[in-house]
Short mmCIF file of N, CA and C and ligand atoms in Angstrom, two decimals:
data_model
loop_
_atom_site.label_atom_id
_atom_site.label_comp_id
_atom_site.label_asym_id
_atom_site.label_seq_id
_atom_site.Cartn_x
_atom_site.Cartn_y
_atom_site.Cartn_z
N MET A 40 -11.42 -3.26 -14.35
CA MET A 40 -12.27 -3.53 -13.17
C MET A 40 -12.75 -2.19 -12.59
N ALA A 41 -14.05 -2.08 -12.40
CA ALA A 41 -14.60 -0.84 -11.84
C ALA A 41 -14.27 -0.75 -10.35
N TYR A 42 -14.09 0.48 -9.90
CA TYR A 42 -13.77 0.70 -8.49
C TYR A 42 -15.01 0.46 -7.63
N ASP A 43 -14.86 -0.31 -6.56
CA ASP A 43 -15.96 -0.61 -5.64
C ASP A 43 -15.74 0.20 -4.36
N ASP A 44 -16.54 1.23 -4.16
CA ASP A 44 -16.26 2.13 -3.03
C ASP A 44 -16.75 1.58 -1.69
N THR A 45 -17.14 0.30 -1.68
CA THR A 45 -17.45 -0.33 -0.38
C THR A 45 -16.23 -1.07 0.17
N ASN A 46 -15.09 -1.04 -0.54
CA ASN A 46 -13.92 -1.76 -0.03
C ASN A 46 -13.42 -1.12 1.26
N ILE A 47 -12.67 -1.92 2.03
CA ILE A 47 -12.31 -1.49 3.39
C ILE A 47 -11.40 -0.26 3.41
N PHE A 48 -10.55 -0.11 2.40
CA PHE A 48 -9.67 1.06 2.41
C PHE A 48 -10.44 2.33 2.04
N ALA A 49 -11.47 2.19 1.21
CA ALA A 49 -12.33 3.34 0.91
C ALA A 49 -13.03 3.78 2.20
N LYS A 50 -13.43 2.81 3.01
CA LYS A 50 -14.10 3.14 4.29
C LYS A 50 -13.13 3.82 5.24
N ILE A 51 -11.87 3.36 5.24
CA ILE A 51 -10.86 4.01 6.08
C ILE A 51 -10.65 5.45 5.60
N LEU A 52 -10.54 5.63 4.29
CA LEU A 52 -10.34 7.00 3.76
C LEU A 52 -11.50 7.92 4.11
N ARG A 53 -12.71 7.38 4.14
CA ARG A 53 -13.88 8.20 4.48
C ARG A 53 -14.03 8.38 5.99
N GLY A 54 -13.18 7.71 6.76
CA GLY A 54 -13.26 7.83 8.22
C GLY A 54 -14.36 6.99 8.84
N GLU A 55 -14.87 6.03 8.06
CA GLU A 55 -15.98 5.21 8.57
C GLU A 55 -15.49 4.09 9.49
N ILE A 56 -14.24 3.67 9.25
CA ILE A 56 -13.62 2.73 10.18
C ILE A 56 -12.21 3.24 10.50
N PRO A 57 -11.71 2.91 11.70
CA PRO A 57 -10.43 3.47 12.12
C PRO A 57 -9.24 2.76 11.49
N CYS A 58 -8.09 3.42 11.55
CA CYS A 58 -6.83 2.78 11.19
C CYS A 58 -5.77 3.28 12.15
N ASN A 59 -4.67 2.57 12.18
CA ASN A 59 -3.53 2.98 13.01
C ASN A 59 -2.59 3.81 12.13
N LYS A 60 -2.89 5.09 12.06
CA LYS A 60 -2.26 5.97 11.07
C LYS A 60 -0.79 6.28 11.39
N VAL A 61 0.04 6.26 10.36
CA VAL A 61 1.43 6.69 10.55
C VAL A 61 1.75 7.96 9.76
N TYR A 62 0.96 8.26 8.74
CA TYR A 62 1.25 9.44 7.92
C TYR A 62 0.01 9.78 7.09
N GLU A 63 -0.18 11.08 6.88
CA GLU A 63 -1.26 11.50 5.97
C GLU A 63 -0.89 12.83 5.36
N ASP A 64 -1.19 12.99 4.09
CA ASP A 64 -1.12 14.31 3.45
C ASP A 64 -2.26 14.39 2.45
N GLU A 65 -2.25 15.40 1.60
CA GLU A 65 -3.41 15.58 0.71
C GLU A 65 -3.53 14.48 -0.34
N TYR A 66 -2.46 13.73 -0.56
CA TYR A 66 -2.46 12.71 -1.61
C TYR A 66 -2.60 11.29 -1.10
N SER A 67 -2.27 11.07 0.15
CA SER A 67 -2.10 9.69 0.61
C SER A 67 -2.34 9.54 2.10
N LEU A 68 -2.56 8.28 2.46
CA LEU A 68 -2.72 7.90 3.86
C LEU A 68 -1.90 6.64 4.07
N ALA A 69 -1.17 6.58 5.19
CA ALA A 69 -0.39 5.38 5.51
C ALA A 69 -0.77 4.91 6.90
N PHE A 70 -0.90 3.59 7.03
CA PHE A 70 -1.32 3.02 8.33
C PHE A 70 -0.73 1.63 8.48
N HIS A 71 -0.67 1.17 9.73
CA HIS A 71 -0.13 -0.16 9.99
C HIS A 71 -1.08 -1.24 9.47
N ASP A 72 -0.50 -2.27 8.85
CA ASP A 72 -1.30 -3.41 8.41
C ASP A 72 -1.86 -4.13 9.64
N ILE A 73 -3.11 -4.54 9.54
CA ILE A 73 -3.79 -5.18 10.66
C ILE A 73 -3.23 -6.58 10.95
N ASN A 74 -2.58 -7.16 9.96
CA ASN A 74 -2.03 -8.52 10.10
C ASN A 74 -0.57 -8.50 9.64
N PRO A 75 0.31 -7.91 10.47
CA PRO A 75 1.68 -7.64 9.98
C PRO A 75 2.46 -8.90 9.64
N GLN A 76 3.22 -8.79 8.54
CA GLN A 76 4.05 -9.91 8.05
C GLN A 76 5.53 -9.65 8.31
N ALA A 77 5.83 -8.57 9.01
CA ALA A 77 7.22 -8.20 9.33
C ALA A 77 7.13 -7.26 10.53
N PRO A 78 8.25 -7.03 11.24
CA PRO A 78 8.20 -6.13 12.40
C PRO A 78 7.64 -4.76 12.04
N VAL A 79 7.95 -4.27 10.85
CA VAL A 79 7.29 -3.06 10.32
C VAL A 79 6.53 -3.47 9.07
N HIS A 80 5.24 -3.23 9.07
CA HIS A 80 4.41 -3.53 7.89
C HIS A 80 3.34 -2.43 7.80
N VAL A 81 3.58 -1.52 6.89
CA VAL A 81 2.71 -0.36 6.73
C VAL A 81 2.16 -0.36 5.31
N LEU A 82 0.94 0.11 5.17
CA LEU A 82 0.30 0.25 3.86
C LEU A 82 0.18 1.73 3.52
N VAL A 83 0.47 2.08 2.29
CA VAL A 83 0.28 3.46 1.82
C VAL A 83 -0.75 3.41 0.70
N ILE A 84 -1.78 4.24 0.83
CA ILE A 84 -2.85 4.25 -0.19
C ILE A 84 -3.04 5.67 -0.72
N PRO A 85 -3.35 5.77 -2.00
CA PRO A 85 -3.64 7.09 -2.56
C PRO A 85 -5.06 7.53 -2.20
N LYS A 86 -5.25 8.84 -2.14
CA LYS A 86 -6.59 9.38 -1.92
C LYS A 86 -7.26 9.53 -3.29
N GLY A 87 -8.02 8.53 -3.65
CA GLY A 87 -8.69 8.52 -4.95
C GLY A 87 -9.18 7.12 -5.22
N ASP A 88 -10.03 7.00 -6.23
CA ASP A 88 -10.68 5.73 -6.51
C ASP A 88 -9.88 4.93 -7.53
N PHE A 89 -8.87 4.23 -7.08
CA PHE A 89 -7.99 3.48 -7.98
C PHE A 89 -7.83 2.06 -7.48
N VAL A 90 -8.11 1.10 -8.36
CA VAL A 90 -8.08 -0.31 -7.98
C VAL A 90 -6.65 -0.82 -7.87
N SER A 91 -5.81 -0.41 -8.81
CA SER A 91 -4.51 -1.07 -8.96
C SER A 91 -3.47 -0.09 -9.47
N MET A 92 -2.22 -0.55 -9.53
CA MET A 92 -1.14 0.29 -10.05
C MET A 92 -1.41 0.68 -11.51
N ALA A 93 -1.90 -0.26 -12.32
CA ALA A 93 -2.16 0.04 -13.73
C ALA A 93 -3.24 1.11 -13.86
N ASP A 94 -4.30 0.95 -13.07
CA ASP A 94 -5.40 1.91 -13.06
C ASP A 94 -4.88 3.29 -12.62
N PHE A 95 -4.13 3.30 -11.53
CA PHE A 95 -3.63 4.55 -10.97
C PHE A 95 -2.71 5.28 -11.95
N THR A 96 -1.75 4.56 -12.49
CA THR A 96 -0.75 5.23 -13.34
C THR A 96 -1.36 5.66 -14.68
N ALA A 97 -2.44 4.98 -15.10
CA ALA A 97 -3.09 5.38 -16.35
C ALA A 97 -4.06 6.55 -16.14
N SER A 98 -4.69 6.61 -14.97
CA SER A 98 -5.84 7.51 -14.82
C SER A 98 -5.65 8.65 -13.83
N ALA A 99 -4.74 8.54 -12.89
CA ALA A 99 -4.63 9.57 -11.85
C ALA A 99 -3.94 10.81 -12.41
N PRO A 100 -4.30 11.98 -11.88
CA PRO A 100 -3.59 13.19 -12.27
C PRO A 100 -2.11 13.09 -11.87
N ALA A 101 -1.26 13.74 -12.67
CA ALA A 101 0.19 13.65 -12.43
C ALA A 101 0.56 14.10 -11.02
N GLU A 102 -0.12 15.12 -10.52
CA GLU A 102 0.20 15.63 -9.18
C GLU A 102 -0.07 14.57 -8.11
N LEU A 103 -1.13 13.81 -8.30
CA LEU A 103 -1.45 12.75 -7.33
C LEU A 103 -0.44 11.60 -7.42
N ILE A 104 -0.04 11.25 -8.64
CA ILE A 104 0.96 10.18 -8.80
C ILE A 104 2.26 10.60 -8.12
N THR A 105 2.67 11.82 -8.37
CA THR A 105 3.91 12.31 -7.74
C THR A 105 3.76 12.34 -6.22
N GLY A 106 2.65 12.91 -5.77
CA GLY A 106 2.45 13.03 -4.32
C GLY A 106 2.41 11.69 -3.64
N PHE A 107 1.76 10.72 -4.28
CA PHE A 107 1.65 9.39 -3.68
C PHE A 107 3.03 8.74 -3.55
N PHE A 108 3.81 8.76 -4.62
CA PHE A 108 5.12 8.09 -4.54
C PHE A 108 6.08 8.84 -3.63
N ARG A 109 5.95 10.15 -3.55
CA ARG A 109 6.75 10.88 -2.56
C ARG A 109 6.37 10.42 -1.15
N ALA A 110 5.09 10.19 -0.93
CA ALA A 110 4.64 9.75 0.39
C ALA A 110 5.21 8.37 0.73
N VAL A 111 5.24 7.47 -0.25
CA VAL A 111 5.81 6.13 0.02
C VAL A 111 7.26 6.28 0.50
N GLY A 112 8.02 7.10 -0.21
CA GLY A 112 9.42 7.30 0.18
C GLY A 112 9.54 7.98 1.53
N LYS A 113 8.68 8.94 1.78
CA LYS A 113 8.73 9.68 3.05
C LYS A 113 8.38 8.78 4.22
N VAL A 114 7.39 7.93 4.05
CA VAL A 114 7.00 7.01 5.12
C VAL A 114 8.16 6.06 5.44
N ALA A 115 8.79 5.52 4.42
CA ALA A 115 9.95 4.63 4.67
C ALA A 115 11.03 5.38 5.44
N GLU A 116 11.25 6.62 5.07
CA GLU A 116 12.24 7.46 5.76
C GLU A 116 11.82 7.68 7.22
N GLU A 117 10.57 8.08 7.41
CA GLU A 117 10.10 8.41 8.76
C GLU A 117 10.05 7.18 9.66
N LEU A 118 9.85 6.02 9.07
CA LEU A 118 9.84 4.79 9.86
C LEU A 118 11.26 4.32 10.19
N GLY A 119 12.26 5.02 9.68
CA GLY A 119 13.65 4.69 9.99
C GLY A 119 14.16 3.46 9.26
N LEU A 120 13.59 3.18 8.07
CA LEU A 120 13.91 1.94 7.36
C LEU A 120 15.01 2.09 6.32
N VAL A 121 15.36 3.31 5.99
CA VAL A 121 16.17 3.51 4.79
C VAL A 121 17.57 2.93 4.94
N GLU A 122 18.19 3.16 6.08
CA GLU A 122 19.59 2.71 6.21
C GLU A 122 19.68 1.19 6.17
N ALA A 123 18.83 0.51 6.92
CA ALA A 123 18.92 -0.96 6.98
C ALA A 123 18.30 -1.63 5.77
N GLY A 124 17.36 -0.94 5.13
CA GLY A 124 16.71 -1.52 3.95
C GLY A 124 15.30 -1.97 4.24
N TYR A 125 14.52 -2.03 3.20
CA TYR A 125 13.11 -2.38 3.32
C TYR A 125 12.61 -2.82 1.95
N ARG A 126 11.37 -3.27 1.91
CA ARG A 126 10.78 -3.75 0.65
C ARG A 126 9.44 -3.07 0.45
N THR A 127 9.15 -2.71 -0.81
CA THR A 127 7.80 -2.25 -1.16
C THR A 127 7.19 -3.27 -2.12
N LEU A 128 5.88 -3.41 -2.02
CA LEU A 128 5.19 -4.41 -2.84
C LEU A 128 3.75 -3.95 -3.07
N ALA A 129 3.26 -4.13 -4.28
CA ALA A 129 1.86 -3.81 -4.58
C ALA A 129 1.25 -4.98 -5.34
N ASN A 130 0.34 -5.67 -4.72
CA ASN A 130 -0.34 -6.79 -5.38
C ASN A 130 -1.45 -6.25 -6.29
N ALA A 131 -1.64 -6.91 -7.43
CA ALA A 131 -2.71 -6.53 -8.35
C ALA A 131 -3.35 -7.79 -8.92
N GLY A 132 -4.64 -7.94 -8.67
CA GLY A 132 -5.39 -9.02 -9.30
C GLY A 132 -5.21 -10.38 -8.65
N ASP A 133 -5.86 -11.36 -9.28
CA ASP A 133 -5.94 -12.71 -8.72
C ASP A 133 -4.59 -13.39 -8.56
N ASN A 134 -3.74 -13.32 -9.59
CA ASN A 134 -2.47 -14.04 -9.51
C ASN A 134 -1.62 -13.56 -8.34
N ALA A 135 -1.78 -12.30 -7.98
CA ALA A 135 -1.00 -11.73 -6.88
C ALA A 135 -1.76 -11.77 -5.56
N HIS A 136 -2.97 -12.34 -5.57
CA HIS A 136 -3.80 -12.44 -4.35
C HIS A 136 -4.14 -11.07 -3.77
N GLN A 137 -4.45 -10.12 -4.64
CA GLN A 137 -4.88 -8.82 -4.11
C GLN A 137 -6.20 -9.02 -3.38
N GLU A 138 -6.21 -8.64 -2.11
CA GLU A 138 -7.43 -8.82 -1.29
C GLU A 138 -8.31 -7.59 -1.30
N VAL A 139 -7.68 -6.42 -1.27
CA VAL A 139 -8.44 -5.18 -1.16
C VAL A 139 -8.31 -4.41 -2.47
N PRO A 140 -9.44 -4.17 -3.15
CA PRO A 140 -9.37 -3.56 -4.49
C PRO A 140 -9.26 -2.03 -4.47
N HIS A 141 -8.31 -1.56 -3.67
CA HIS A 141 -7.90 -0.14 -3.68
C HIS A 141 -6.39 -0.17 -3.65
N LEU A 142 -5.75 0.48 -4.63
CA LEU A 142 -4.28 0.43 -4.71
C LEU A 142 -3.64 0.66 -3.35
N HIS A 143 -2.72 -0.22 -2.98
CA HIS A 143 -1.95 -0.02 -1.75
C HIS A 143 -0.55 -0.54 -1.97
N VAL A 144 0.40 0.20 -1.43
CA VAL A 144 1.80 -0.24 -1.45
C VAL A 144 2.14 -0.69 -0.05
N HIS A 145 2.56 -1.95 0.05
CA HIS A 145 3.05 -2.47 1.33
C HIS A 145 4.48 -1.98 1.53
N ILE A 146 4.83 -1.62 2.74
CA ILE A 146 6.23 -1.36 3.12
C ILE A 146 6.57 -2.34 4.23
N PHE A 147 7.58 -3.18 3.96
CA PHE A 147 8.03 -4.18 4.95
C PHE A 147 9.43 -3.83 5.42
N GLY A 148 9.69 -3.99 6.68
CA GLY A 148 11.05 -3.76 7.17
C GLY A 148 11.18 -4.21 8.61
N GLY A 149 12.34 -3.85 9.19
CA GLY A 149 12.58 -4.16 10.60
C GLY A 149 13.30 -5.46 10.83
N LYS A 150 13.60 -6.20 9.78
CA LYS A 150 14.39 -7.42 9.90
C LYS A 150 14.93 -7.75 8.51
N LYS A 151 15.83 -8.73 8.45
CA LYS A 151 16.27 -9.22 7.14
C LYS A 151 15.10 -9.96 6.52
N LEU A 152 14.65 -9.48 5.39
CA LEU A 152 13.49 -10.07 4.73
C LEU A 152 13.92 -11.29 3.93
N GLY A 153 13.01 -12.20 3.72
CA GLY A 153 13.33 -13.42 2.99
C GLY A 153 13.45 -13.15 1.50
N PRO A 154 13.47 -14.22 0.70
CA PRO A 154 13.55 -14.03 -0.75
C PRO A 154 12.35 -13.26 -1.27
N MET A 155 12.53 -12.60 -2.39
CA MET A 155 11.48 -11.74 -2.92
C MET A 155 10.19 -12.51 -3.18
N LEU A 156 10.35 -13.71 -3.75
CA LEU A 156 9.21 -14.58 -3.98
C LEU A 156 9.60 -15.97 -3.49
N ASP A 157 8.63 -16.89 -3.44
CA ASP A 157 9.02 -18.24 -3.05
C ASP A 157 9.95 -18.81 -4.12
N SER A 158 10.71 -19.82 -3.72
CA SER A 158 11.79 -20.28 -4.60
C SER A 158 11.38 -21.50 -5.41
N HIS A 159 10.07 -21.69 -5.59
CA HIS A 159 9.60 -22.90 -6.28
C HIS A 159 9.43 -22.74 -7.77
N PHE A 160 9.60 -21.50 -8.26
CA PHE A 160 9.41 -21.27 -9.70
C PHE A 160 10.52 -21.98 -10.47
N SER A 161 10.10 -22.83 -11.41
CA SER A 161 11.09 -23.63 -12.13
C SER A 161 11.39 -23.06 -13.50
N GLY A 162 10.70 -21.99 -13.85
CA GLY A 162 10.94 -21.39 -15.15
C GLY A 162 9.95 -21.84 -16.20
N SER A 163 9.05 -22.76 -15.85
CA SER A 163 8.07 -23.20 -16.85
C SER A 163 6.68 -22.69 -16.50
P1 LIG B 83 -3.33 -7.37 -0.47
O1 LIG B 83 -3.34 -8.86 -0.39
O2 LIG B 83 -2.09 -6.84 -1.13
O3 LIG B 83 -4.61 -6.83 -1.06
O4 LIG B 83 -3.20 -6.85 1.03
C1 LIG B 83 -4.27 -6.40 1.80
C2 LIG B 83 -3.71 -6.11 3.15
O5 LIG B 83 -4.63 -5.32 3.86
C3 LIG B 83 -3.43 -7.35 4.01
O6 LIG B 83 -2.05 -7.37 4.37
C4 LIG B 83 -4.36 -7.17 5.22
O7 LIG B 83 -3.78 -7.62 6.41
C5 LIG B 83 -4.56 -5.66 5.21
N1 LIG B 83 -5.79 -5.19 5.85
C6 LIG B 83 -7.05 -5.64 5.63
N2 LIG B 83 -7.93 -4.93 6.37
C7 LIG B 83 -7.20 -4.00 7.05
C8 LIG B 83 -7.53 -2.97 7.97
N3 LIG B 83 -8.79 -2.74 8.34
N4 LIG B 83 -6.54 -2.21 8.47
C9 LIG B 83 -5.25 -2.44 8.11
N5 LIG B 83 -4.88 -3.39 7.24
C10 LIG B 83 -5.84 -4.17 6.71
#
């Protein structure tokens, strides 16, 4: 899938629309999700044109991959989530209901989170 630079996170990265920023460095930007699903719900995005985890890990320079994942860990630390625990999640494509076609890692925390996925999977 080709990268569409009109997506909302591309606009946030270009400063065309605001975000509630929690962290930024040369590789990444982290901000609060506009529709939080947990007491803490932050998104971390890489600075670059990457649709998904597969796209990013195949195409991004090693320094950016390292910097991005360091940022995810640092944000969890700075948000005070490490001791109690937290969840990271990255949706990709239709089956996962990815809404925004720019790689983003969700960080959820601040309460006991529910099961990883819904419990209706029967194995078939
Ligand atoms: P996903 O379904 O994994 O693509 O998640 C996209 C996430 O982006 C959702 O949790 C939305 O609430 C969030 N979102 C969409 N627009 C914005 C925005 N302008 N600022 C912050 N979060 C947003």
